[in-house]
Structure formats: C-alpha cells, structure tokens
PDB file of C-alpha atoms in Angstrom:
ATOM      1  CA  GLU A   1     100.028  -2.690  45.287  1.00 83.00           C
ATOM      2  CA  SER A   2     100.959   0.996  45.185  1.00 83.00           C
ATOM      3  CA  ALA A   3     100.093   1.381  48.883  1.00 82.00           C
ATOM      4  CA  THR A   4     102.162  -1.661  49.837  1.00 84.00           C
ATOM      5  CA  ARG A   5     105.197  -0.397  47.928  1.00 86.00           C
ATOM      6  CA  ALA A   6     104.857   3.111  49.386  1.00 85.00           C
ATOM      7  CA  ILE A   7     104.734   1.878  53.000  1.00 82.00           C
ATOM      8  CA  ALA A   8     107.649  -0.492  52.342  1.00 86.00           C
ATOM      9  CA  MET A   9     109.699   2.463  51.077  1.00 88.00           C
ATOM     10  CA  GLY A  10     109.063   4.409  54.302  1.00 83.00           C
ATOM     11  CA  ALA A  11     105.840   6.315  53.670  1.00 83.00           C
ATOM     12  CA  TYR A  12     103.944   7.201  56.855  1.00 79.00           C
ATOM     13  CA  ASP A  13     100.501   6.641  55.290  1.00 81.00           C
ATOM     14  CA  PHE A  14      98.791   6.144  51.970  1.00 81.00           C
ATOM     15  CA  TYR A  15      95.979   8.462  50.948  1.00 79.00           C
ATOM     16  CA  LYS A  16      93.394   7.569  48.309  1.00 78.00           C
ATOM     17  CA  LYS A  17      91.474   9.895  46.047  1.00 80.00           C
ATOM     18  CA  PRO A  18      89.146  11.772  46.152  1.00 82.00           C
ATOM     19  CA  VAL A  19      91.003  14.371  48.231  1.00 79.00           C
ATOM     20  CA  ASP A  20      89.545  15.505  51.577  1.00 85.00           C
ATOM     21  CA  ILE A  21      91.619  18.498  52.782  1.00 87.00           C
ATOM     22  CA  ASP A  22      90.713  18.135  56.475  1.00 86.00           C
ATOM     23  CA  GLU A  23      91.502  14.416  56.575  1.00 84.00           C
ATOM     24  CA  ARG A  24      94.794  14.935  54.756  1.00 85.00           C
ATOM     25  CA  GLY A  25      95.701  17.688  57.220  1.00 88.00           C
ATOM     26  CA  LEU A  26      95.186  15.306  60.146  1.00 86.00           C
ATOM     27  CA  ILE A  27      97.392  12.668  58.496  1.00 85.00           C
ATOM     28  CA  VAL A  28     100.206  15.173  57.955  1.00 88.00           C
ATOM     29  CA  ALA A  29      99.891  16.509  61.527  1.00 88.00           C
ATOM     30  CA  ARG A  30     100.141  12.968  62.930  1.00 87.00           C
ATOM     31  CA  ALA A  31     103.176  12.300  60.760  1.00 86.00           C
ATOM     32  CA  PHE A  32     104.994  15.358  62.137  1.00 89.00           C
ATOM     33  CA  HIS A  33     104.057  14.368  65.685  1.00 87.00           C
ATOM     34  CA  LEU A  34     105.382  10.841  65.186  1.00 85.00           C
ATOM     35  CA  HIS A  35     108.595  12.266  63.726  1.00 85.00           C
ATOM     36  CA  GLU A  36     109.130  14.405  66.852  1.00 85.00           C
ATOM     37  CA  ILE A  37     108.601  11.382  69.114  1.00 85.00           C
ATOM     38  CA  GLU A  38     111.059   9.284  67.103  1.00 83.00           C
ATOM     39  CA  GLU A  39     113.660  12.071  67.221  1.00 81.00           C
ATOM     40  CA  GLU A  40     113.267  12.366  70.993  1.00 76.00           C
ATOM     41  CA  ASN A  41     113.669   8.601  71.378  1.00 76.00           C
ATOM     42  CA  ARG A  42     116.847   8.693  69.293  1.00 75.00           C
ATOM     43  CA  ARG A  43     118.269  11.475  71.473  1.00 69.00           C
ATOM     44  CA  LEU A  44     117.526   9.486  74.623  1.00 66.00           C
ATOM     45  CA  GLU A  45     118.995   6.272  73.188  1.00 67.00           C
ATOM     46  CA  THR A  46     122.235   7.984  72.207  1.00 62.00           C
ATOM     47  CA  GLY A  47     122.471   9.819  75.530  1.00 58.00           C
ATOM     48  CA  ALA A  48     122.307  13.223  73.849  1.00 53.00           C
ATOM     49  CA  THR A  49     121.804  15.084  77.101  1.00 57.00           C
ATOM     50  CA  GLY A  50     123.732  17.780  78.868  1.00 60.00           C
ATOM     51  CA  THR A  51     124.817  17.995  82.477  1.00 63.00           C
ATOM     52  CA  VAL A  52     124.097  21.329  84.120  1.00 62.00           C
ATOM     53  CA  LEU A  53     126.374  22.356  86.969  1.00 67.00           C
ATOM     54  CA  GLY A  54     127.313  18.764  87.724  1.00 61.00           C
ATOM     55  CA  SER A  55     123.971  17.853  89.323  1.00 64.00           C
ATOM     56  CA  ILE A  56     121.161  18.405  86.809  1.00 70.00           C
ATOM     57  CA  ILE A  57     120.894  16.230  83.700  1.00 71.00           C
ATOM     58  CA  THR A  58     118.807  17.685  80.893  1.00 71.00           C
ATOM     59  CA  SER A  59     118.357  17.744  77.144  1.00 68.00           C
ATOM     60  CA  ALA A  60     116.479  21.058  77.200  1.00 73.00           C
ATOM     61  CA  ASP A  61     118.351  23.960  75.622  1.00 76.00           C
ATOM     62  CA  GLU A  62     116.591  26.378  77.989  1.00 80.00           C
ATOM     63  CA  MET A  63     117.962  24.658  81.098  1.00 80.00           C
ATOM     64  CA  LEU A  64     121.438  24.466  79.603  1.00 80.00           C
ATOM     65  CA  LYS A  65     121.298  28.244  79.096  1.00 84.00           C
ATOM     66  CA  VAL A  66     120.173  28.696  82.710  1.00 85.00           C
ATOM     67  CA  GLY A  67     123.146  26.628  83.842  1.00 84.00           C
ATOM     68  CA  LYS A  68     125.576  28.792  81.890  1.00 85.00           C
ATOM     69  CA  THR A  69     124.017  31.909  83.427  1.00 88.00           C
ATOM     70  CA  ILE A  70     124.407  30.460  86.929  1.00 88.00           C
ATOM     71  CA  GLU A  71     128.080  29.719  86.261  1.00 86.00           C
ATOM     72  CA  ARG A  72     128.655  33.327  85.181  1.00 87.00           C
ATOM     73  CA  VAL A  73     126.950  34.982  88.136  1.00 87.00           C
ATOM     74  CA  ALA A  74     127.967  32.585  90.927  1.00 90.00           C
ATOM     75  CA  SER A  75     131.266  34.308  91.682  1.00 88.00           C
ATOM     76  CA  ALA A  76     129.709  37.791  91.885  1.00 88.00           C
ATOM     77  CA  ASP A  77     129.027  38.766  95.493  1.00 87.00           C
ATOM     78  CA  VAL A  78     125.426  39.836  94.871  1.00 93.00           C
ATOM     79  CA  SER A  79     121.953  38.565  95.712  1.00 95.00           C
ATOM     80  CA  VAL A  80     120.376  36.229  93.156  1.00 95.00           C
ATOM     81  CA  MET A  81     116.659  35.715  92.568  1.00 96.00           C
ATOM     82  CA  LEU A  82     115.432  32.571  90.811  1.00 95.00           C
ATOM     83  CA  LEU A  83     112.018  32.917  89.177  1.00 93.00           C
ATOM     84  CA  GLY A  84     110.059  29.904  87.988  1.00 88.00           C
ATOM     85  CA  ALA A  85     107.194  27.541  88.620  1.00 87.00           C
ATOM     86  CA  SER A  86     107.221  25.077  91.492  1.00 83.00           C
ATOM     87  CA  VAL A  87     109.276  21.858  91.148  1.00 80.00           C
ATOM     88  CA  THR A  88     111.547  23.298  88.445  1.00 80.00           C
ATOM     89  CA  GLY A  89     114.748  22.686  90.402  1.00 83.00           C
ATOM     90  CA  LYS A  90     115.221  26.124  91.977  1.00 90.00           C
ATOM     91  CA  GLU A  91     116.872  24.726  95.117  1.00 91.00           C
ATOM     92  CA  LEU A  92     119.308  22.671  93.029  1.00 89.00           C
ATOM     93  CA  LEU A  93     120.247  25.816  91.116  1.00 91.00           C
ATOM     94  CA  ALA A  94     120.583  27.788  94.347  1.00 93.00           C
ATOM     95  CA  ARG A  95     122.917  25.135  95.694  1.00 92.00           C
ATOM     96  CA  ALA A  96     124.896  25.346  92.448  1.00 90.00           C
ATOM     97  CA  VAL A  97     125.269  29.117  92.918  1.00 92.00           C
ATOM     98  CA  HIS A  98     126.772  28.417  96.343  1.00 94.00           C
ATOM     99  CA  GLU A  99     129.073  25.638  95.132  1.00 91.00           C
ATOM    100  CA  LYS A 100     130.370  27.740  92.230  1.00 90.00           C
ATOM    101  CA  SER A 101     130.794  30.842  94.386  1.00 92.00           C
ATOM    102  CA  GLY A 102     133.788  29.547  96.312  1.00 90.00           C
ATOM    103  CA  ARG A 103     132.243  30.548  99.640  1.00 94.00           C
ATOM    104  CA  LYS A 104     133.519  28.345 102.461  1.00 94.00           C
ATOM    105  CA  GLY A 105     130.489  28.490 104.745  1.00 96.00           C
ATOM    106  CA  ALA A 106     127.428  26.267 104.672  1.00 96.00           C
ATOM    107  CA  PHE A 107     124.508  26.263 102.269  1.00 97.00           C
ATOM    108  CA  VAL A 108     121.366  26.711 104.379  1.00 97.00           C
ATOM    109  CA  ALA A 109     117.861  26.512 102.908  1.00 97.00           C
ATOM    110  CA  ILE A 110     114.510  27.519 104.363  1.00 97.00           C
ATOM    111  CA  ASN A 111     111.041  27.398 102.814  1.00 96.00           C
ATOM    112  CA  CYS A 112     109.383  30.630 103.889  1.00 95.00           C
ATOM    113  CA  ALA A 113     105.927  29.370 102.903  1.00 94.00           C
ATOM    114  CA  ALA A 114     106.152  26.239 105.054  1.00 94.00           C
ATOM    115  CA  ILE A 115     106.759  27.982 108.401  1.00 95.00           C
ATOM    116  CA  PRO A 116     104.031  29.849 110.317  1.00 92.00           C
ATOM    117  CA  GLU A 117     104.453  33.628 110.344  1.00 87.00           C
ATOM    118  CA  ASN A 118     105.015  33.801 114.110  1.00 85.00           C
ATOM    119  CA  LEU A 119     107.867  31.266 113.916  1.00 92.00           C
ATOM    120  CA  LEU A 120     109.572  32.415 110.712  1.00 96.00           C
ATOM    121  CA  GLU A 121     111.346  35.358 112.337  1.00 94.00           C
ATOM    122  CA  ALA A 122     112.804  33.123 115.055  1.00 94.00           C
ATOM    123  CA  GLU A 123     113.945  30.593 112.439  1.00 95.00           C
ATOM    124  CA  LEU A 124     115.695  33.261 110.392  1.00 96.00           C
ATOM    125  CA  PHE A 125     117.152  35.574 113.023  1.00 96.00           C
ATOM    126  CA  GLY A 126     117.338  33.391 116.115  1.00 94.00           C
ATOM    127  CA  TYR A 127     116.409  34.490 119.624  1.00 94.00           C
ATOM    128  CA  GLU A 128     117.855  35.133 123.064  1.00 93.00           C
ATOM    129  CA  ARG A 129     116.989  33.263 126.219  1.00 90.00           C
ATOM    130  CA  GLY A 130     113.759  34.597 127.744  1.00 89.00           C
ATOM    131  CA  ALA A 131     112.728  36.442 124.573  1.00 86.00           C
ATOM    132  CA  PHE A 132     109.322  34.756 124.746  1.00 86.00           C
ATOM    133  CA  THR A 133     107.556  31.968 126.589  1.00 84.00           C
ATOM    134  CA  GLY A 134     109.412  28.736 126.032  1.00 85.00           C
ATOM    135  CA  ALA A 135     112.711  30.372 125.070  1.00 86.00           C
ATOM    136  CA  VAL A 136     114.732  28.616 127.776  1.00 85.00           C
ATOM    137  CA  LYS A 137     118.011  29.101 125.934  1.00 91.00           C
ATOM    138  CA  SER A 138     119.439  31.221 123.137  1.00 90.00           C
ATOM    139  CA  ASN A 139     119.064  29.900 119.606  1.00 92.00           C
ATOM    140  CA  VAL A 140     121.058  30.665 116.472  1.00 94.00           C
ATOM    141  CA  GLY A 141     119.010  31.490 113.371  1.00 95.00           C
ATOM    142  CA  LYS A 142     119.531  30.578 109.730  1.00 97.00           C
ATOM    143  CA  PHE A 143     121.429  33.796 108.972  1.00 97.00           C
ATOM    144  CA  GLU A 144     124.115  32.908 111.486  1.00 97.00           C
ATOM    145  CA  LEU A 145     124.190  29.253 110.470  1.00 97.00           C
ATOM    146  CA  ALA A 146     124.984  30.388 106.926  1.00 97.00           C
ATOM    147  CA  GLU A 147     127.866  32.636 108.056  1.00 96.00           C
ATOM    148  CA  GLY A 148     130.452  32.718 105.286  1.00 96.00           C
ATOM    149  CA  GLY A 149     128.087  30.751 103.056  1.00 97.00           C
ATOM    150  CA  THR A 150     124.717  31.073 101.385  1.00 97.00           C
ATOM    151  CA  LEU A 151     121.168  31.340 102.721  1.00 97.00           C
ATOM    152  CA  PHE A 152     118.501  30.154 100.281  1.00 98.00           C
ATOM    153  CA  LEU A 153     115.104  31.736 100.902  1.00 97.00           C
ATOM    154  CA  ASP A 154     112.609  29.603  99.005  1.00 96.00           C
ATOM    155  CA  GLU A 155     109.191  31.164  98.312  1.00 95.00           C
ATOM    156  CA  VAL A 156     110.453  34.552  99.432  1.00 96.00           C
ATOM    157  CA  GLY A 157     107.175  36.116  98.275  1.00 95.00           C
ATOM    158  CA  ASP A 158     105.479  34.587 101.332  1.00 95.00           C
ATOM    159  CA  ILE A 159     107.561  36.571 103.852  1.00 96.00           C
ATOM    160  CA  PRO A 160     105.158  38.859 105.774  1.00 95.00           C
ATOM    161  CA  LEU A 161     105.613  42.619 105.499  1.00 95.00           C
ATOM    162  CA  PRO A 162     106.899  43.207 109.086  1.00 93.00           C
ATOM    163  CA  LEU A 163     109.619  40.627 108.538  1.00 95.00           C
ATOM    164  CA  GLN A 164     110.485  42.107 105.155  1.00 96.00           C
ATOM    165  CA  VAL A 165     111.699  45.217 107.020  1.00 95.00           C
ATOM    166  CA  LYS A 166     114.210  43.184 109.037  1.00 94.00           C
ATOM    167  CA  LEU A 167     115.396  41.374 105.923  1.00 96.00           C
ATOM    168  CA  LEU A 168     115.905  44.700 104.161  1.00 95.00           C
ATOM    169  CA  ARG A 169     117.977  45.996 107.075  1.00 94.00           C
ATOM    170  CA  PHE A 170     120.235  42.964 106.842  1.00 95.00           C
ATOM    171  CA  LEU A 171     120.737  43.479 103.103  1.00 95.00           C
ATOM    172  CA  GLN A 172     121.610  47.140 103.688  1.00 95.00           C
ATOM    173  CA  GLU A 173     123.834  46.796 106.742  1.00 95.00           C
ATOM    174  CA  ARG A 174     124.794  43.090 106.879  1.00 95.00           C
ATOM    175  CA  VAL A 175     123.800  43.081 110.540  1.00 95.00           C
ATOM    176  CA  ILE A 176     121.046  41.117 112.275  1.00 95.00           C
ATOM    177  CA  GLU A 177     119.454  41.213 115.713  1.00 94.00           C
ATOM    178  CA  ARG A 178     118.130  38.129 117.453  1.00 94.00           C
ATOM    179  CA  ILE A 179     114.640  38.332 118.916  1.00 93.00           C
ATOM    180  CA  GLY A 180     115.043  39.722 122.420  1.00 92.00           C
ATOM    181  CA  GLY A 181     118.574  40.847 121.700  1.00 91.00           C
ATOM    182  CA  ARG A 182     119.972  44.367 121.779  1.00 87.00           C
ATOM    183  CA  ALA A 183     123.337  43.971 120.091  1.00 89.00           C
ATOM    184  CA  GLY A 184     123.740  43.808 116.346  1.00 92.00           C
ATOM    185  CA  ILE A 185     125.524  40.753 114.954  1.00 95.00           C
ATOM    186  CA  ALA A 186     127.559  41.205 111.780  1.00 96.00           C
ATOM    187  CA  VAL A 187     126.961  38.302 109.381  1.00 96.00           C
ATOM    188  CA  ASP A 188     128.656  37.544 106.074  1.00 96.00           C
ATOM    189  CA  THR A 189     125.869  35.608 104.380  1.00 96.00           C
ATOM    190  CA  ARG A 190     124.952  35.657 100.717  1.00 97.00           C
ATOM    191  CA  ILE A 191     121.246  35.580  99.861  1.00 97.00           C
ATOM    192  CA  VAL A 192     119.803  33.494  97.053  1.00 97.00           C
ATOM    193  CA  CYS A 193     116.028  33.480  96.885  1.00 97.00           C
ATOM    194  CA  ALA A 194     113.296  31.971  94.753  1.00 96.00           C
ATOM    195  CA  THR A 195     109.587  32.352  94.123  1.00 95.00           C
ATOM    196  CA  HIS A 196     106.897  31.292  91.696  1.00 92.00           C
ATOM    197  CA  GLN A 197     104.870  34.417  92.423  1.00 93.00           C
ATOM    198  CA  ASP A 198     104.671  37.628  90.383  1.00 93.00           C
ATOM    199  CA  LEU A 199     106.665  39.989  92.608  1.00 94.00           C
ATOM    200  CA  ASP A 200     106.087  42.929  90.235  1.00 93.00           C
ATOM    201  CA  ALA A 201     102.349  42.616  90.846  1.00 95.00           C
ATOM    202  CA  MET A 202     102.907  42.139  94.581  1.00 96.00           C
ATOM    203  CA  THR A 203     104.995  45.317  94.836  1.00 95.00           C
ATOM    204  CA  ALA A 204     102.379  47.209  92.829  1.00 95.00           C
ATOM    205  CA  ASP A 205      99.597  46.350  95.297  1.00 94.00           C
ATOM    206  CA  GLY A 206     101.761  46.744  98.399  1.00 94.00           C
ATOM    207  CA  ARG A 207     102.173  43.098  99.400  1.00 95.00           C
ATOM    208  CA  PHE A 208     105.938  43.126  98.842  1.00 96.00           C
ATOM    209  CA  ARG A 209     108.326  46.002  99.522  1.00 96.00           C
ATOM    210  CA  GLU A 210     109.744  47.491  96.352  1.00 95.00           C
ATOM    211  CA  ASP A 211     113.064  48.422  97.983  1.00 95.00           C
ATOM    212  CA  LEU A 212     113.462  44.846  99.242  1.00 96.00           C
ATOM    213  CA  TYR A 213     112.615  43.465  95.808  1.00 96.00           C
ATOM    214  CA  TYR A 214     115.432  45.424  94.176  1.00 94.00           C
ATOM    215  CA  ARG A 215     117.890  44.392  96.898  1.00 95.00           C
ATOM    216  CA  LEU A 216     117.043  40.729  96.406  1.00 96.00           C
ATOM    217  CA  ALA A 217     116.925  40.867  92.610  1.00 93.00           C
ATOM    218  CA  GLU A 218     120.397  42.233  91.894  1.00 93.00           C
ATOM    219  CA  ILE A 219     120.614  39.349  89.436  1.00 93.00           C
ATOM    220  CA  VAL A 220     117.451  37.615  88.181  1.00 92.00           C
ATOM    221  CA  VAL A 221     117.493  34.156  86.608  1.00 90.00           C
ATOM    222  CA  LYS A 222     114.271  32.928  85.004  1.00 89.00           C
ATOM    223  CA  ILE A 223     113.759  29.196  84.820  1.00 83.00           C
TER     224      ILE A 223
END
C-alpha cells in the first residue's frame, strides 16, 4: 500500500529494506536521467529553441554563443577561421559571416580536401589559355569569382605546402596570378576558412605554414 501511494504521488521508484547502496545508486541515477529526458521533451514541445543567424535552429547554448560571435565579427574586414568537427555547420556559419558582412559580391565555397592537388591550384587561381595540356581557353578561378564577396576555404588544412605559398601572397598583397599568366590581378575577396584538423600541431611539424596560419586566423571561432 505504501508503494502504491508513493508512486501515485509522483515517486519515481519504491525501494524496500534492507538497503543496498549500489542498487539505490542505480535507481537514483536512472531517475536523474529520466528527468533530463523529460525536460528536453518539454523544451521541444514548447518550441524553446533559438534561431542562429536566421538559418540555424538550435537549443544549444554553445551554438547560440557562436552565432553571437559571428554577428560581432562579420562586419570586420579580416579573415575568419572556423574550427570544429565535421558536419557541425561550418559552411552555414561561413555563409552567415558573408551575409552579415554587407559585402555585395558572391559567396563562393570550395572543399580543399575534395579536389586533387594538381587541380586545386587551377580551381582557386584560374589559368590562361595554353597554360597546360587541355587549357584551350582561359578560366577564372574561385578568387576572381568571389570578387567583392567571400571565398570559403573548407578543410584548409589539406592545402599542399606549395599552394600555401600562393595563398599567403594573396593575403599579403591581395593580388593573384593565374596559372600561365604573368600579370597580377588585384582581387577584393574576403577569406573565411574552416578545418577539423589541429593546425597548431601541423605548424609544429611543418605541414602547415605558420605565417599563413596567422594570416588566416585573424579571428578564430570554435564550434
């Protein structure tokens, strides 16, 4: 009868004597876990979520803080590096940086890990007619396509060292050269990049240029 009354009054469980400390600990742990699940369900039912930057819906305080950081830094004309695991929404945040920046040009994204090393330079910088076999006409690269806008370099840690030198030159001088070209082309393109890799460790063992790292990471946002 006591157990029935206790459960009816809202008790999670009813424990009989004699006391077993380990078993009682498991009951209490399960009760806390159930409470957390019920609280989460209540939040979802009442729509207690926040919208980050107009495109990401979340109830996580951490992501809401990231969104506020993005809003603060978007208008600054500096390079932004987004650090976080894969599939955490880095491209959505990069796009939000562009949208909040007020830049009138396009948002252009490229996954540096998905393009073979020998093609990545051509994709980024473009090439002139006759620069290599098969180059039957000149081609504009991603830097020029993002003129006046933002170029998002996803998985920037996968850029090979020789190409890192050309990227560093652009960040220093805001000028690019197409493959096979001789004239510099001034480009007003903002860089936002992302990676899931440990760039500090990569710079320490020489796989990523330290000077490039500091140019890209003028503002760092961890997700």
